[in-house]
Short mmCIF file of C-alpha atoms and ligand atoms in Angstrom, two decimals:
data_model
loop_
_atom_site.label_atom_id
_atom_site.label_comp_id
_atom_site.label_asym_id
_atom_site.label_seq_id
_atom_site.Cartn_x
_atom_site.Cartn_y
_atom_site.Cartn_z
CA MET A 1 9.62 -0.31 -12.56
CA GLU A 2 6.53 0.34 -14.82
CA ILE A 3 4.90 3.69 -14.47
CA VAL A 4 1.26 3.81 -15.48
CA ILE A 5 -0.22 7.17 -15.92
CA ARG A 6 -3.96 7.29 -15.93
CA GLN A 7 -6.28 10.27 -16.66
CA THR A 8 -8.35 10.07 -13.44
CA PRO A 9 -8.32 8.62 -9.97
CA SER A 10 -11.09 6.24 -10.94
CA ASP A 11 -9.05 4.96 -13.81
CA VAL A 12 -6.12 4.36 -11.42
CA SER A 13 -8.54 2.39 -9.03
CA SER A 14 -9.77 0.30 -11.90
CA THR A 15 -6.16 -0.56 -13.09
CA VAL A 16 -5.09 -1.49 -9.61
CA ALA A 17 -8.38 -3.59 -9.21
CA ASP A 18 -7.50 -5.40 -12.53
CA ILE A 19 -3.98 -6.22 -11.06
CA VAL A 20 -5.35 -7.66 -7.75
CA GLU A 21 -8.24 -9.51 -9.63
CA GLY A 22 -5.69 -11.26 -11.95
CA TYR A 23 -3.92 -12.62 -8.86
CA VAL A 24 -7.09 -13.67 -7.02
CA ARG A 25 -8.54 -15.40 -10.19
CA ARG A 26 -5.31 -17.36 -10.60
CA GLY A 27 -5.43 -19.07 -7.17
CA PRO A 28 -4.84 -18.66 -3.45
CA THR A 29 -3.26 -15.29 -3.11
CA THR A 30 -1.53 -13.31 -0.17
CA LEU A 31 -2.50 -9.85 -0.46
CA GLY A 32 -0.45 -7.03 1.15
CA LEU A 33 -3.02 -4.29 2.17
CA ALA A 34 -2.30 -0.54 2.75
CA THR A 35 -4.72 1.76 4.60
CA GLY A 36 -4.96 5.53 4.20
CA SER A 37 -7.02 7.04 1.36
CA SER A 38 -5.04 6.04 -1.83
CA PRO A 39 -6.26 2.48 -2.11
CA LEU A 40 -9.89 3.15 -1.02
CA GLY A 41 -11.25 3.38 -4.63
CA SER A 42 -9.40 0.20 -5.58
CA TYR A 43 -11.09 -1.52 -2.50
CA ARG A 44 -14.46 -0.18 -3.48
CA GLU A 45 -13.99 -1.43 -7.12
CA LEU A 46 -12.88 -4.86 -5.87
CA ALA A 47 -15.92 -5.05 -3.61
CA ARG A 48 -18.13 -4.09 -6.64
CA ARG A 49 -16.51 -6.91 -8.68
CA HIS A 50 -17.05 -9.44 -5.73
CA ARG A 51 -20.80 -8.47 -5.74
CA GLU A 52 -21.46 -8.20 -9.38
CA SER A 53 -19.12 -10.68 -10.93
CA GLY A 54 -18.45 -13.02 -8.18
CA LEU A 55 -14.77 -12.30 -7.61
CA ASP A 56 -13.92 -14.81 -4.99
CA PHE A 57 -11.59 -13.99 -2.01
CA SER A 58 -12.32 -17.30 -0.17
CA ASP A 59 -8.81 -18.56 -0.88
CA ALA A 60 -7.02 -15.32 -0.15
CA ARG A 61 -5.30 -14.10 2.93
CA ALA A 62 -3.88 -10.58 3.81
CA PHE A 63 -1.26 -8.74 5.69
CA LEU A 64 -1.49 -5.22 6.71
CA LEU A 65 1.52 -2.82 6.32
CA ASP A 66 1.28 -1.08 9.59
CA GLU A 67 -0.70 -0.23 12.75
CA TYR A 68 -0.82 2.56 15.39
CA VAL A 69 1.09 1.81 18.63
CA GLY A 70 -1.30 2.00 21.70
CA LEU A 71 -4.50 2.61 19.67
CA PRO A 72 -7.01 -0.09 20.66
CA LYS A 73 -7.91 -2.47 17.78
CA THR A 74 -11.43 -1.50 18.42
CA HIS A 75 -10.86 2.18 17.79
CA ASP A 76 -12.43 3.22 14.48
CA GLN A 77 -9.09 4.57 13.16
CA SER A 78 -6.98 1.57 14.05
CA TYR A 79 -5.91 0.02 10.79
CA PHE A 80 -7.35 -3.35 12.12
CA SER A 81 -10.59 -1.64 12.02
CA VAL A 82 -10.26 0.49 8.99
CA ILE A 83 -9.20 -2.36 6.80
CA ARG A 84 -12.30 -4.27 7.87
CA SER A 85 -14.67 -1.35 7.39
CA GLU A 86 -13.31 -0.31 4.01
CA PHE A 87 -12.64 -3.65 2.46
CA VAL A 88 -12.78 -6.87 4.35
CA ASP A 89 -16.38 -6.58 5.29
CA HIS A 90 -17.52 -6.02 1.66
CA VAL A 91 -15.83 -9.14 0.23
CA ASN A 92 -15.68 -12.87 1.16
CA LEU A 93 -12.15 -12.51 2.79
CA ASP A 94 -12.03 -14.47 5.97
CA THR A 95 -11.43 -11.78 8.68
CA ASP A 96 -9.25 -14.36 10.64
CA ARG A 97 -6.90 -14.53 7.70
CA VAL A 98 -6.29 -10.74 7.68
CA LEU A 99 -3.44 -10.08 9.95
CA SER A 100 -1.99 -6.80 11.09
CA PRO A 101 0.92 -5.91 13.41
CA ASN A 102 -0.30 -5.83 17.01
CA GLY A 103 0.04 -2.18 18.25
CA GLU A 104 -1.20 -3.28 21.65
CA SER A 105 1.33 -5.95 22.33
CA PRO A 106 2.80 -5.98 25.81
CA ASP A 107 6.07 -6.97 24.12
CA ILE A 108 6.08 -4.21 21.47
CA ALA A 109 9.88 -4.50 20.88
CA GLU A 110 9.39 -8.22 19.79
CA GLU A 111 6.21 -7.80 18.01
CA GLY A 112 8.00 -6.73 14.60
CA ALA A 113 10.01 -10.00 14.47
CA ARG A 114 6.89 -12.01 15.26
CA TYR A 115 4.98 -10.28 12.39
CA ASP A 116 7.78 -10.78 9.96
CA ALA A 117 7.81 -14.49 10.95
CA ALA A 118 4.01 -14.85 10.22
CA ILE A 119 4.53 -13.37 6.76
CA ALA A 120 7.36 -15.79 6.05
CA ASP A 121 5.23 -18.80 7.45
CA ALA A 122 2.44 -17.68 4.96
CA GLY A 123 4.92 -17.92 2.14
CA GLY A 124 5.36 -14.24 1.68
CA VAL A 125 3.18 -11.49 0.05
CA ASP A 126 2.14 -11.94 -3.59
CA VAL A 127 0.96 -8.45 -4.35
CA GLN A 128 1.59 -5.50 -2.08
CA LEU A 129 -0.54 -2.33 -2.40
CA LEU A 130 1.31 0.92 -1.33
CA GLY A 131 0.39 4.52 -0.89
CA ILE A 132 3.13 7.03 -0.46
CA GLY A 133 3.42 9.74 2.04
CA THR A 134 4.18 13.38 0.94
CA ASP A 135 7.67 12.87 2.60
CA GLY A 136 8.30 9.74 0.48
CA HIS A 137 7.37 7.13 3.16
CA ILE A 138 6.00 3.76 2.47
CA GLY A 139 4.47 1.85 5.28
CA PHE A 140 5.40 4.24 7.96
CA ASN A 141 9.09 4.13 7.04
CA GLU A 142 9.90 7.77 7.48
CA PRO A 143 12.84 9.51 5.92
CA GLY A 144 16.02 8.00 7.34
CA SER A 145 14.69 4.52 7.56
CA ALA A 146 17.14 1.77 6.66
CA LEU A 147 16.56 0.48 3.08
CA THR A 148 16.90 -3.10 4.59
CA SER A 149 14.78 -2.53 7.80
CA ARG A 150 12.39 -5.06 9.27
CA THR A 151 8.98 -4.54 11.00
CA ARG A 152 9.58 -2.39 13.98
CA VAL A 153 8.35 0.66 15.91
CA LYS A 154 8.87 3.97 14.13
CA THR A 155 8.12 7.56 15.21
CA LEU A 156 5.82 9.56 13.04
CA THR A 157 7.08 12.83 11.76
CA GLU A 158 4.97 15.89 12.65
CA GLN A 159 4.13 16.20 9.08
CA THR A 160 2.56 12.72 8.79
CA ARG A 161 0.72 13.22 12.06
CA LEU A 162 -0.72 16.52 10.45
CA ASP A 163 -1.44 14.61 7.18
CA ASN A 164 -3.21 11.86 9.16
CA ALA A 165 -5.20 14.36 11.62
CA ARG A 166 -8.05 14.40 9.01
CA PHE A 167 -8.97 10.84 10.17
CA PHE A 168 -9.04 11.83 13.93
CA ASP A 169 -11.01 14.56 15.93
CA SER A 170 -7.65 16.39 16.34
CA VAL A 171 -3.94 16.18 15.60
CA ASP A 172 -3.48 15.58 19.31
CA ASP A 173 -5.32 12.26 18.96
CA VAL A 174 -2.92 10.97 16.23
CA PRO A 175 -0.60 8.51 17.94
CA HIS A 176 3.32 9.31 17.83
CA HIS A 177 4.27 5.73 17.19
CA VAL A 178 3.54 3.00 14.72
CA LEU A 179 4.53 -0.56 14.04
CA THR A 180 5.46 -0.80 10.41
CA GLN A 181 6.73 -3.34 7.90
CA GLY A 182 10.22 -2.37 7.24
CA LEU A 183 11.44 -1.49 3.84
CA GLY A 184 13.30 -4.77 3.62
CA THR A 185 10.06 -6.53 4.66
CA ILE A 186 8.05 -4.77 2.01
CA SER A 187 10.67 -5.57 -0.53
CA GLU A 188 10.24 -9.08 -0.14
CA ALA A 189 6.67 -9.01 -1.56
CA ARG A 190 6.80 -10.46 -5.11
CA HIS A 191 4.94 -7.53 -6.71
CA LEU A 192 4.71 -3.96 -5.38
CA VAL A 193 1.82 -1.88 -6.61
CA MET A 194 2.02 1.89 -5.74
CA ILE A 195 -1.10 4.09 -5.89
CA ALA A 196 -0.88 7.89 -5.81
CA PHE A 197 -3.39 10.72 -6.73
CA GLY A 198 -3.07 14.39 -6.81
CA LYS A 199 -0.52 17.23 -7.17
CA GLY A 200 0.36 16.84 -3.35
CA LYS A 201 2.00 13.44 -4.18
CA ALA A 202 3.92 14.59 -7.43
CA GLU A 203 7.17 15.42 -5.69
CA ALA A 204 7.30 12.30 -3.63
CA ILE A 205 6.54 10.09 -6.80
CA ALA A 206 9.24 11.87 -8.76
CA ALA A 207 11.86 11.37 -5.94
CA ALA A 208 10.67 7.72 -5.48
CA ALA A 209 10.90 6.82 -9.25
CA GLU A 210 13.56 9.12 -10.61
CA GLY A 211 15.52 10.40 -7.77
CA PRO A 212 18.59 8.84 -6.08
CA LEU A 213 18.14 5.58 -4.21
CA SER A 214 18.26 7.06 -0.69
CA ALA A 215 16.91 6.67 2.76
CA PHE A 216 15.90 10.30 2.48
CA CYS A 217 13.07 9.07 0.21
CA PRO A 218 12.15 5.61 1.50
CA ALA A 219 9.94 4.87 -1.50
CA SER A 220 13.09 4.96 -3.64
CA VAL A 221 13.92 1.41 -2.35
CA MET A 222 11.44 0.37 -5.09
CA GLN A 223 14.13 0.96 -7.58
CA LEU A 224 15.86 -2.02 -6.35
CA HIS A 225 12.77 -4.33 -6.75
CA ARG A 226 12.32 -6.44 -9.86
CA HIS A 227 8.64 -6.10 -10.19
CA VAL A 228 7.01 -2.80 -9.35
CA THR A 229 3.87 -1.19 -11.12
CA VAL A 230 3.31 2.53 -10.03
CA VAL A 231 -0.30 3.46 -11.02
CA ILE A 232 -0.90 7.19 -10.70
CA ASP A 233 -3.17 9.97 -12.08
CA GLU A 234 -2.05 12.87 -14.22
CA ALA A 235 -1.44 15.32 -11.27
CA ALA A 236 0.74 12.83 -9.33
CA ALA A 237 2.73 12.30 -12.55
CA SER A 238 3.19 16.08 -13.12
CA LYS A 239 6.59 16.22 -11.84
CA LEU A 240 8.10 13.10 -13.55
CA GLN A 241 10.85 14.03 -16.12
CA LEU A 242 10.27 10.79 -18.16
CA ALA A 243 6.47 11.10 -18.22
CA ASP A 244 6.27 11.18 -22.00
CA TYR A 245 8.26 7.98 -22.21
CA TYR A 246 6.13 6.17 -19.59
CA ARG A 247 3.16 7.10 -21.73
CA TYR A 248 4.78 6.03 -24.83
CA ALA A 249 5.99 2.61 -23.23
CA LEU A 250 2.36 1.98 -22.20
CA GLU A 251 0.89 2.62 -25.48
CA HIS A 252 3.36 0.22 -27.06
CA LYS A 253 3.14 -2.46 -24.30
CA PRO A 254 3.24 -5.79 -25.96
CA SER A 255 -0.12 -7.56 -25.95
CA TRP A 256 1.36 -10.60 -24.19
CA GLN A 257 2.75 -8.59 -21.27
CA SER A 258 0.75 -8.23 -18.17
CA PHE A 259 1.40 -5.84 -15.36
C1 LIG B 301 -0.95 3.39 5.34
C2 LIG B 301 0.41 3.45 4.95
C3 LIG B 301 0.88 4.86 4.49
C4 LIG B 301 -0.05 5.70 3.56
C5 LIG B 301 0.44 6.96 3.16
C6 LIG B 301 -0.26 7.67 2.17
O1 LIG B 301 -1.13 1.96 5.63
O2 LIG B 301 1.18 2.57 4.81
O3 LIG B 301 2.25 4.71 3.93
O4 LIG B 301 0.01 4.83 2.40
O5 LIG B 301 0.64 7.58 4.33
O6 LIG B 301 -1.59 7.85 2.80
P1 LIG B 301 -2.83 8.44 1.95
O7 LIG B 301 -3.06 7.27 1.04
O8 LIG B 301 -3.91 8.57 2.94
O9 LIG B 301 -2.48 9.65 1.29
#
């Protein structure tokens, strides 16, 4: 796991955009997209590079991490809508090639397996962007999620519903259930890129990167993955015990080595 500590949130977004740009410029890429606030700066930066330097997403496709159960696709806070308004509408990524779990499926118990099969049929995800919840969730794998889990319905914790209430009129409007890629599904992506900002994420980042591998902190599953880049600002790094080493390693990163 490589931990990249950047001075400011905008430095973080630009490093993440560099990583994604590298894939997209190399050829057809399957992106794994997260919603929530953490990737927004990176999406804006990628859209700017599309506009100003012709970064071309026409050969890319994308899979979302998760979706609320029971929220119509057309709702402005469904992740289907959010990823379009925040990213897809601003680049030349074909909207039909941006897939998300169907939270309105009449057969919700089977939707997870169908979604995992669609990811596998596409050849898997090349680069997966991830945010992290204050409780250590990735996707919406709340604490206690099996480290090998597949895409399925999960119940949000009250804390996550409160954290997400800022996107809705009131916490009562935040659905209780989500369809989320499982920790096993996420781990199959070839490169995981975690993004976090602010003091509020510092404990979760420290637990994920330096704590025990445990379902208690679902993001700790990244410790088993062979290619992880954690890109965070100083505040989110403030509880890392080895922060000085991560800075030192970055300073001495061999010039031939990319993220
Ligand atoms: C969203 C998702 C969640 C968020 C996490 C952090 O697709 O998968 O895991 O990444 O809840 O949310 P923000 O970035 O809003 O702090």
